[in-house]
């Protein structure tokens, strides 16, 4: 199964993609000069995959020790795109994408959260896929955090920080039951995470 999350172009916002599936390439270039590992909820995540598909977009994905693509249990994603678009525009594009996905996958559910003090927004998203063979069923919960920032070199851009968690097969139902009580925990962790300063490669 493949889930592809992407920001459609909106008001000058370049494509900002979050591909939540096992990567085919094993590129591990730290384009954004972010200190490794990244620690979230007392778990250390190491840079596992990165991409710089065009001049404006940088993507980095991190897995905990023992996790591997494509069947990871948790992943941290950091995307940075050079753009003058606002957080509201970025979130609106994401919502449009999720609403479109929902027309073919009724399990799509999401909540939008705002932090007026920091001018940030978050999306807490849950997507599931049931397979004929229950062993291949999967549920994925991702908390996205959007913030407009400037790289150390002065370029304006959109920073996306996200944490994704997954369960497979027989673990799906316990995952969903636990989520009923644990739902705010990941949201708080993502919201309080100290976002890294972005340092782009020299051209």
mmCIF file of C-alpha atoms in Angstrom:
data_model
loop_
_atom_site.group_PDB
_atom_site.id
_atom_site.type_symbol
_atom_site.label_atom_id
_atom_site.label_comp_id
_atom_site.label_asym_id
_atom_site.label_seq_id
_atom_site.Cartn_x
_atom_site.Cartn_y
_atom_site.Cartn_z
ATOM 1 C CA UNK A 1 0.000 0.000 0.000
ATOM 2 C CA UNK A 2 1.167 3.501 -0.751
ATOM 3 C CA UNK A 3 -0.110 6.736 0.708
ATOM 4 C CA UNK A 4 1.078 9.859 -1.033
ATOM 5 C CA UNK A 5 0.515 13.195 0.658
ATOM 6 C CA UNK A 6 1.337 16.251 -1.392
ATOM 7 C CA UNK A 7 0.741 19.949 -1.401
ATOM 8 C CA UNK A 8 -0.927 20.973 -4.633
ATOM 9 C CA UNK A 9 0.172 24.285 -6.108
ATOM 10 C CA UNK A 10 -1.740 27.179 -4.577
ATOM 11 C CA UNK A 11 -1.077 30.887 -4.785
ATOM 12 C CA UNK A 12 2.518 30.387 -5.815
ATOM 13 C CA UNK A 13 3.190 27.499 -3.439
ATOM 14 C CA UNK A 14 5.421 24.911 -5.130
ATOM 15 C CA UNK A 15 4.670 21.242 -4.685
ATOM 16 C CA UNK A 16 5.460 20.241 -1.114
ATOM 17 C CA UNK A 17 5.375 16.489 -0.844
ATOM 18 C CA UNK A 18 5.292 14.046 2.039
ATOM 19 C CA UNK A 19 5.552 10.553 0.651
ATOM 20 C CA UNK A 20 4.674 8.211 3.479
ATOM 21 C CA UNK A 21 5.918 4.934 2.120
ATOM 22 C CA UNK A 22 9.087 2.937 1.697
ATOM 23 C CA UNK A 23 11.559 4.822 -0.438
ATOM 24 C CA UNK A 24 13.283 3.105 -3.321
ATOM 25 C CA UNK A 25 16.469 5.142 -3.008
ATOM 26 C CA UNK A 26 18.666 5.081 0.052
ATOM 27 C CA UNK A 27 19.984 8.626 -0.226
ATOM 28 C CA UNK A 28 20.918 10.132 3.133
ATOM 29 C CA UNK A 29 22.223 13.620 2.414
ATOM 30 C CA UNK A 30 21.555 16.088 5.216
ATOM 31 C CA UNK A 31 20.534 18.913 2.890
ATOM 32 C CA UNK A 32 19.103 21.053 5.696
ATOM 33 C CA UNK A 33 22.085 20.683 8.069
ATOM 34 C CA UNK A 34 19.852 19.426 10.885
ATOM 35 C CA UNK A 35 21.529 17.798 13.884
ATOM 36 C CA UNK A 36 21.060 14.031 13.952
ATOM 37 C CA UNK A 37 19.401 12.251 15.694
ATOM 38 C CA UNK A 38 16.033 13.944 16.190
ATOM 39 C CA UNK A 39 14.431 13.118 19.518
ATOM 40 C CA UNK A 40 10.643 12.933 19.837
ATOM 41 C CA UNK A 41 8.856 11.373 22.813
ATOM 42 C CA UNK A 42 12.139 10.013 24.182
ATOM 43 C CA UNK A 43 12.806 8.174 20.910
ATOM 44 C CA UNK A 44 15.803 8.911 18.682
ATOM 45 C CA UNK A 45 15.243 9.121 14.926
ATOM 46 C CA UNK A 46 18.130 8.876 12.461
ATOM 47 C CA UNK A 47 18.185 10.351 8.968
ATOM 48 C CA UNK A 48 17.224 7.489 6.654
ATOM 49 C CA UNK A 49 16.203 9.121 3.380
ATOM 50 C CA UNK A 50 16.394 12.547 1.774
ATOM 51 C CA UNK A 51 15.581 14.196 -1.523
ATOM 52 C CA UNK A 52 16.095 17.523 -3.287
ATOM 53 C CA UNK A 53 13.833 16.994 -6.315
ATOM 54 C CA UNK A 54 13.915 20.597 -7.520
ATOM 55 C CA UNK A 55 15.545 23.912 -6.708
ATOM 56 C CA UNK A 56 12.932 24.887 -4.123
ATOM 57 C CA UNK A 57 12.121 21.652 -2.268
ATOM 58 C CA UNK A 58 14.049 19.674 0.336
ATOM 59 C CA UNK A 59 12.789 16.511 2.052
ATOM 60 C CA UNK A 60 14.267 14.494 4.906
ATOM 61 C CA UNK A 61 12.828 11.414 6.627
ATOM 62 C CA UNK A 62 13.968 9.818 9.868
ATOM 63 C CA UNK A 63 13.367 6.373 11.363
ATOM 64 C CA UNK A 64 14.027 4.965 14.823
ATOM 65 C CA UNK A 65 16.574 2.185 15.278
ATOM 66 C CA UNK A 66 15.026 -1.122 14.154
ATOM 67 C CA UNK A 67 12.467 0.499 11.862
ATOM 68 C CA UNK A 68 12.757 0.107 8.091
ATOM 69 C CA UNK A 69 10.870 1.150 4.989
ATOM 70 C CA UNK A 70 8.247 0.280 3.925
ATOM 71 C CA UNK A 71 6.809 -1.206 7.144
ATOM 72 C CA UNK A 72 7.967 1.353 9.643
ATOM 73 C CA UNK A 73 6.116 1.950 12.908
ATOM 74 C CA UNK A 74 7.008 5.605 13.335
ATOM 75 C CA UNK A 75 8.723 8.229 11.221
ATOM 76 C CA UNK A 76 9.722 11.892 11.479
ATOM 77 C CA UNK A 77 9.558 14.062 8.371
ATOM 78 C CA UNK A 78 11.002 17.510 7.762
ATOM 79 C CA UNK A 79 10.244 19.305 4.507
ATOM 80 C CA UNK A 80 11.336 22.796 3.537
ATOM 81 C CA UNK A 81 10.172 24.584 0.418
ATOM 82 C CA UNK A 82 11.253 28.021 -0.752
ATOM 83 C CA UNK A 83 8.032 29.997 -1.106
ATOM 84 C CA UNK A 84 6.307 33.212 -0.100
ATOM 85 C CA UNK A 85 3.047 31.344 0.537
ATOM 86 C CA UNK A 86 1.409 31.690 3.948
ATOM 87 C CA UNK A 87 0.664 28.961 6.474
ATOM 88 C CA UNK A 88 -3.048 29.368 5.717
ATOM 89 C CA UNK A 89 -2.413 28.780 2.028
ATOM 90 C CA UNK A 90 -0.305 25.702 2.715
ATOM 91 C CA UNK A 91 -2.885 24.237 5.090
ATOM 92 C CA UNK A 92 -5.745 25.010 2.691
ATOM 93 C CA UNK A 93 -3.923 23.110 -0.047
ATOM 94 C CA UNK A 94 -3.399 20.164 2.279
ATOM 95 C CA UNK A 95 -7.049 20.152 3.320
ATOM 96 C CA UNK A 96 -8.110 20.178 -0.322
ATOM 97 C CA UNK A 97 -5.920 17.157 -0.953
ATOM 98 C CA UNK A 98 -7.317 15.265 2.038
ATOM 99 C CA UNK A 99 -10.903 16.087 1.092
ATOM 100 C CA UNK A 100 -10.216 14.766 -2.406
ATOM 101 C CA UNK A 101 -8.712 11.590 -0.969
ATOM 102 C CA UNK A 102 -11.738 11.186 1.277
ATOM 103 C CA UNK A 103 -14.024 10.797 -1.754
ATOM 104 C CA UNK A 104 -12.406 7.426 -2.474
ATOM 105 C CA UNK A 105 -11.309 6.481 1.037
ATOM 106 C CA UNK A 106 -13.973 7.126 3.706
ATOM 107 C CA UNK A 107 -11.524 6.288 6.499
ATOM 108 C CA UNK A 108 -9.796 9.651 6.039
ATOM 109 C CA UNK A 109 -10.322 11.838 9.099
ATOM 110 C CA UNK A 110 -8.485 14.970 10.151
ATOM 111 C CA UNK A 111 -8.565 17.837 12.630
ATOM 112 C CA UNK A 112 -7.080 21.313 12.162
ATOM 113 C CA UNK A 113 -5.364 23.008 15.094
ATOM 114 C CA UNK A 114 -4.157 26.614 15.297
ATOM 115 C CA UNK A 115 -1.560 28.349 17.428
ATOM 116 C CA UNK A 116 -2.232 32.062 17.125
ATOM 117 C CA UNK A 117 0.751 32.947 19.315
ATOM 118 C CA UNK A 118 3.223 31.399 16.866
ATOM 119 C CA UNK A 119 1.161 31.790 13.657
ATOM 120 C CA UNK A 120 1.410 28.040 13.129
ATOM 121 C CA UNK A 121 -1.174 25.433 12.189
ATOM 122 C CA UNK A 122 -1.306 21.671 12.580
ATOM 123 C CA UNK A 123 -3.292 18.878 10.945
ATOM 124 C CA UNK A 124 -3.934 15.653 12.841
ATOM 125 C CA UNK A 125 -4.775 13.062 10.202
ATOM 126 C CA UNK A 126 -5.834 9.402 10.332
ATOM 127 C CA UNK A 127 -6.014 7.178 7.258
ATOM 128 C CA UNK A 128 -6.672 3.467 7.080
ATOM 129 C CA UNK A 129 -6.797 0.784 4.448
ATOM 130 C CA UNK A 130 -8.514 -2.552 4.953
ATOM 131 C CA UNK A 131 -7.209 -5.416 2.827
ATOM 132 C CA UNK A 132 -8.971 -8.706 1.942
ATOM 133 C CA UNK A 133 -6.214 -10.362 3.917
ATOM 134 C CA UNK A 134 -6.289 -8.667 7.326
ATOM 135 C CA UNK A 135 -2.538 -9.128 7.632
ATOM 136 C CA UNK A 136 -2.137 -6.462 4.941
ATOM 137 C CA UNK A 137 -4.452 -3.923 6.563
ATOM 138 C CA UNK A 138 -2.809 -0.746 7.809
ATOM 139 C CA UNK A 139 -3.715 2.412 9.672
ATOM 140 C CA UNK A 140 -1.599 5.544 9.685
ATOM 141 C CA UNK A 141 -1.819 8.565 11.939
ATOM 142 C CA UNK A 142 0.209 11.659 11.068
ATOM 143 C CA UNK A 143 0.455 15.002 12.831
ATOM 144 C CA UNK A 144 1.636 17.780 10.508
ATOM 145 C CA UNK A 145 2.956 21.129 11.740
ATOM 146 C CA UNK A 146 3.304 24.072 9.349
ATOM 147 C CA UNK A 147 5.427 27.155 10.021
ATOM 148 C CA UNK A 148 6.617 29.974 7.802
ATOM 149 C CA UNK A 149 10.335 30.479 8.459
ATOM 150 C CA UNK A 150 13.488 31.980 7.029
ATOM 151 C CA UNK A 151 16.555 29.883 6.358
ATOM 152 C CA UNK A 152 19.756 31.091 7.992
ATOM 153 C CA UNK A 153 20.782 32.536 4.631
ATOM 154 C CA UNK A 154 17.603 34.641 4.544
ATOM 155 C CA UNK A 155 15.402 32.771 2.086
ATOM 156 C CA UNK A 156 11.706 32.689 2.973
ATOM 157 C CA UNK A 157 10.063 29.275 3.037
ATOM 158 C CA UNK A 158 7.543 26.865 4.511
ATOM 159 C CA UNK A 159 8.722 24.321 7.060
ATOM 160 C CA UNK A 160 6.720 21.150 7.520
ATOM 161 C CA UNK A 161 7.502 19.010 10.552
ATOM 162 C CA UNK A 162 5.519 15.810 10.919
ATOM 163 C CA UNK A 163 5.446 12.592 12.892
ATOM 164 C CA UNK A 164 3.768 9.514 11.448
ATOM 165 C CA UNK A 165 2.825 6.343 13.337
ATOM 166 C CA UNK A 166 1.498 3.114 11.834
ATOM 167 C CA UNK A 167 -0.013 -0.231 12.782
ATOM 168 C CA UNK A 168 -0.438 -3.313 10.615
ATOM 169 C CA UNK A 169 -2.668 -6.384 10.562
ATOM 170 C CA UNK A 170 -3.701 -7.628 14.001
ATOM 171 C CA UNK A 171 -2.195 -4.518 15.605
ATOM 172 C CA UNK A 172 -4.634 -2.137 13.876
ATOM 173 C CA UNK A 173 -7.558 -2.529 16.320
ATOM 174 C CA UNK A 174 -5.407 -2.137 19.472
ATOM 175 C CA UNK A 175 -3.778 0.907 17.847
ATOM 176 C CA UNK A 176 -7.163 2.559 17.278
ATOM 177 C CA UNK A 177 -8.389 1.714 20.777
ATOM 178 C CA UNK A 178 -5.253 3.168 22.333
ATOM 179 C CA UNK A 179 -5.589 6.260 20.156
ATOM 180 C CA UNK A 180 -8.852 7.166 21.903
ATOM 181 C CA UNK A 181 -6.934 7.965 25.076
ATOM 182 C CA UNK A 182 -3.479 8.793 23.694
ATOM 183 C CA UNK A 183 -4.562 11.119 20.865
ATOM 184 C CA UNK A 184 -3.451 14.390 22.543
ATOM 185 C CA UNK A 185 -0.007 13.047 23.442
ATOM 186 C CA UNK A 186 1.504 13.102 19.936
ATOM 187 C CA UNK A 187 -0.174 16.420 19.138
ATOM 188 C CA UNK A 188 1.489 17.957 22.199
ATOM 189 C CA UNK A 189 4.860 16.423 21.311
ATOM 190 C CA UNK A 190 4.766 17.798 17.758
ATOM 191 C CA UNK A 191 3.506 21.208 18.905
ATOM 192 C CA UNK A 192 6.227 21.570 21.542
ATOM 193 C CA UNK A 193 9.090 20.232 19.439
ATOM 194 C CA UNK A 194 11.856 22.798 19.055
ATOM 195 C CA UNK A 195 12.009 23.252 15.293
ATOM 196 C CA UNK A 196 15.515 23.183 13.817
ATOM 197 C CA UNK A 197 17.128 26.151 12.130
ATOM 198 C CA UNK A 198 17.294 25.543 8.393
ATOM 199 C CA UNK A 199 20.638 25.913 6.670
ATOM 200 C CA UNK A 200 20.420 25.400 2.942
ATOM 201 C CA UNK A 201 23.340 24.073 0.890
ATOM 202 C CA UNK A 202 25.507 26.667 -0.803
ATOM 203 C CA UNK A 203 24.626 27.066 -4.461
#
